[in-house]
Amino acid sequence: EVQKLEPTLICQPPYAPELNPAERVFEAVRQEVEGIVYENLAKKQEAAEKFLKELAASPERIKSLAGWEWIQNALNSRAIPVT
């Protein structure tokens, strides 16, 4: 059934972290909030959410974190706009 849809195959690199680009975003969040003593867990969550909102407001920063070259190449080859 899937073959009838004629999907475009995208070659992925064998290195595991590149198969999960969001991991770099998670690492940026960890670097932002770890190593600080918070009053409680809610305060730490608040700090993480604040940082995530900052990232969401900066698409270029997200691209720099999660826009692996192979992803960009795959998107460009399919003429999918990268926003």
PDB file of C-alpha atoms in Angstrom:
ATOM      1  CA  GLU A   1       0.000   0.000   0.000  1.00  0.00           C
ATOM      2  CA  VAL A   2       2.742   2.481   0.899  1.00  0.00           C
ATOM      3  CA  GLN A   3       4.562   1.810  -2.367  1.00  0.00           C
ATOM      4  CA  LYS A   4       1.465   2.916  -4.281  1.00  0.00           C
ATOM      5  CA  LEU A   5       1.922   6.374  -2.752  1.00  0.00           C
ATOM      6  CA  GLU A   6       5.415   6.554  -4.292  1.00  0.00           C
ATOM      7  CA  PRO A   7       7.095   8.038  -1.221  1.00  0.00           C
ATOM      8  CA  THR A   8      10.375   9.878  -1.543  1.00  0.00           C
ATOM      9  CA  LEU A   9      13.057   7.954   0.292  1.00  0.00           C
ATOM     10  CA  ILE A  10      15.386  10.045   2.404  1.00  0.00           C
ATOM     11  CA  CYS A  11      18.780   8.607   3.247  1.00  0.00           C
ATOM     12  CA  GLN A  12      19.567   9.066   6.909  1.00  0.00           C
ATOM     13  CA  PRO A  13      23.054   9.015   8.343  1.00  0.00           C
ATOM     14  CA  PRO A  14      23.978   6.049  10.532  1.00  0.00           C
ATOM     15  CA  TYR A  15      24.936   8.205  13.514  1.00  0.00           C
ATOM     16  CA  ALA A  16      22.031   7.954  15.996  1.00  0.00           C
ATOM     17  CA  PRO A  17      21.845  11.554  17.354  1.00  0.00           C
ATOM     18  CA  GLU A  18      21.235  12.820  13.846  1.00  0.00           C
ATOM     19  CA  LEU A  19      18.175  10.612  13.636  1.00  0.00           C
ATOM     20  CA  ASN A  20      16.634  12.587  16.499  1.00  0.00           C
ATOM     21  CA  PRO A  21      17.382  16.284  15.839  1.00  0.00           C
ATOM     22  CA  ALA A  22      15.135  17.363  18.721  1.00  0.00           C
ATOM     23  CA  GLU A  23      17.777  15.950  21.072  1.00  0.00           C
ATOM     24  CA  ARG A  24      19.887  19.050  20.458  1.00  0.00           C
ATOM     25  CA  VAL A  25      16.947  21.226  21.499  1.00  0.00           C
ATOM     26  CA  PHE A  26      16.558  19.158  24.669  1.00  0.00           C
ATOM     27  CA  GLU A  27      20.275  19.567  25.350  1.00  0.00           C
ATOM     28  CA  ALA A  28      19.967  23.361  25.000  1.00  0.00           C
ATOM     29  CA  VAL A  29      17.118  23.327  27.536  1.00  0.00           C
ATOM     30  CA  ARG A  30      19.180  21.186  29.907  1.00  0.00           C
ATOM     31  CA  GLN A  31      22.122  23.585  29.644  1.00  0.00           C
ATOM     32  CA  GLU A  32      19.809  26.485  30.419  1.00  0.00           C
ATOM     33  CA  VAL A  33      18.139  25.035  33.522  1.00  0.00           C
ATOM     34  CA  GLU A  34      20.589  22.536  35.032  1.00  0.00           C
ATOM     35  CA  GLY A  35      23.055  23.499  37.735  1.00  0.00           C
ATOM     36  CA  ILE A  36      20.691  26.008  39.326  1.00  0.00           C
ATOM     37  CA  VAL A  37      18.993  25.469  42.668  1.00  0.00           C
ATOM     38  CA  TYR A  38      15.282  26.140  42.287  1.00  0.00           C
ATOM     39  CA  GLU A  39      12.824  26.769  45.080  1.00  0.00           C
ATOM     40  CA  ASN A  40      10.717  23.870  43.822  1.00  0.00           C
ATOM     41  CA  LEU A  41      10.066  21.765  40.741  1.00  0.00           C
ATOM     42  CA  ALA A  42       7.441  24.216  39.484  1.00  0.00           C
ATOM     43  CA  LYS A  43      10.098  26.979  39.359  1.00  0.00           C
ATOM     44  CA  LYS A  44      12.415  24.767  37.339  1.00  0.00           C
ATOM     45  CA  GLN A  45       9.582  23.910  34.964  1.00  0.00           C
ATOM     46  CA  GLU A  46       8.796  27.622  34.669  1.00  0.00           C
ATOM     47  CA  ALA A  47      12.422  28.344  33.729  1.00  0.00           C
ATOM     48  CA  ALA A  48      12.392  25.576  31.100  1.00  0.00           C
ATOM     49  CA  GLU A  49       9.109  26.813  29.627  1.00  0.00           C
ATOM     50  CA  LYS A  50      10.427  30.386  29.485  1.00  0.00           C
ATOM     51  CA  PHE A  51      13.489  29.203  27.582  1.00  0.00           C
ATOM     52  CA  LEU A  52      11.340  27.117  25.207  1.00  0.00           C
ATOM     53  CA  LYS A  53       9.237  30.217  24.447  1.00  0.00           C
ATOM     54  CA  GLU A  54      12.429  32.123  23.664  1.00  0.00           C
ATOM     55  CA  LEU A  55      13.478  29.345  21.297  1.00  0.00           C
ATOM     56  CA  ALA A  56      10.034  29.288  19.679  1.00  0.00           C
ATOM     57  CA  ALA A  57      10.379  33.011  18.983  1.00  0.00           C
ATOM     58  CA  SER A  58      13.681  32.385  17.194  1.00  0.00           C
ATOM     59  CA  PRO A  59      13.224  30.044  14.206  1.00  0.00           C
ATOM     60  CA  GLU A  60      16.826  30.626  13.128  1.00  0.00           C
ATOM     61  CA  ARG A  61      18.068  29.361  16.472  1.00  0.00           C
ATOM     62  CA  ILE A  62      15.881  26.260  16.212  1.00  0.00           C
ATOM     63  CA  LYS A  63      17.229  25.655  12.708  1.00  0.00           C
ATOM     64  CA  SER A  64      20.777  25.976  14.005  1.00  0.00           C
ATOM     65  CA  LEU A  65      20.027  23.397  16.703  1.00  0.00           C
ATOM     66  CA  ALA A  66      17.881  20.896  14.805  1.00  0.00           C
ATOM     67  CA  GLY A  67      18.431  21.682  11.137  1.00  0.00           C
ATOM     68  CA  TRP A  68      20.994  19.008  10.411  1.00  0.00           C
ATOM     69  CA  GLU A  69      22.550  19.259   6.964  1.00  0.00           C
ATOM     70  CA  TRP A  70      20.954  16.001   5.794  1.00  0.00           C
ATOM     71  CA  ILE A  71      17.511  17.297   6.832  1.00  0.00           C
ATOM     72  CA  GLN A  72      18.044  20.580   4.986  1.00  0.00           C
ATOM     73  CA  ASN A  73      19.235  18.712   1.896  1.00  0.00           C
ATOM     74  CA  ALA A  74      16.231  16.381   1.988  1.00  0.00           C
ATOM     75  CA  LEU A  75      13.817  19.283   2.355  1.00  0.00           C
ATOM     76  CA  ASN A  76      15.525  21.255  -0.401  1.00  0.00           C
ATOM     77  CA  SER A  77      15.437  18.297  -2.765  1.00  0.00           C
ATOM     78  CA  ARG A  78      11.682  18.002  -2.257  1.00  0.00           C
ATOM     79  CA  ALA A  79      11.166  21.768  -2.679  1.00  0.00           C
ATOM     80  CA  ILE A  80       9.525  22.002   0.727  1.00  0.00           C
ATOM     81  CA  PRO A  81       9.807  25.507   2.156  1.00  0.00           C
ATOM     82  CA  VAL A  82      11.814  25.623   5.375  1.00  0.00           C
ATOM     83  CA  THR A  83      10.373  28.190   7.737  1.00  0.00           C
TER      84      THR A  83
END
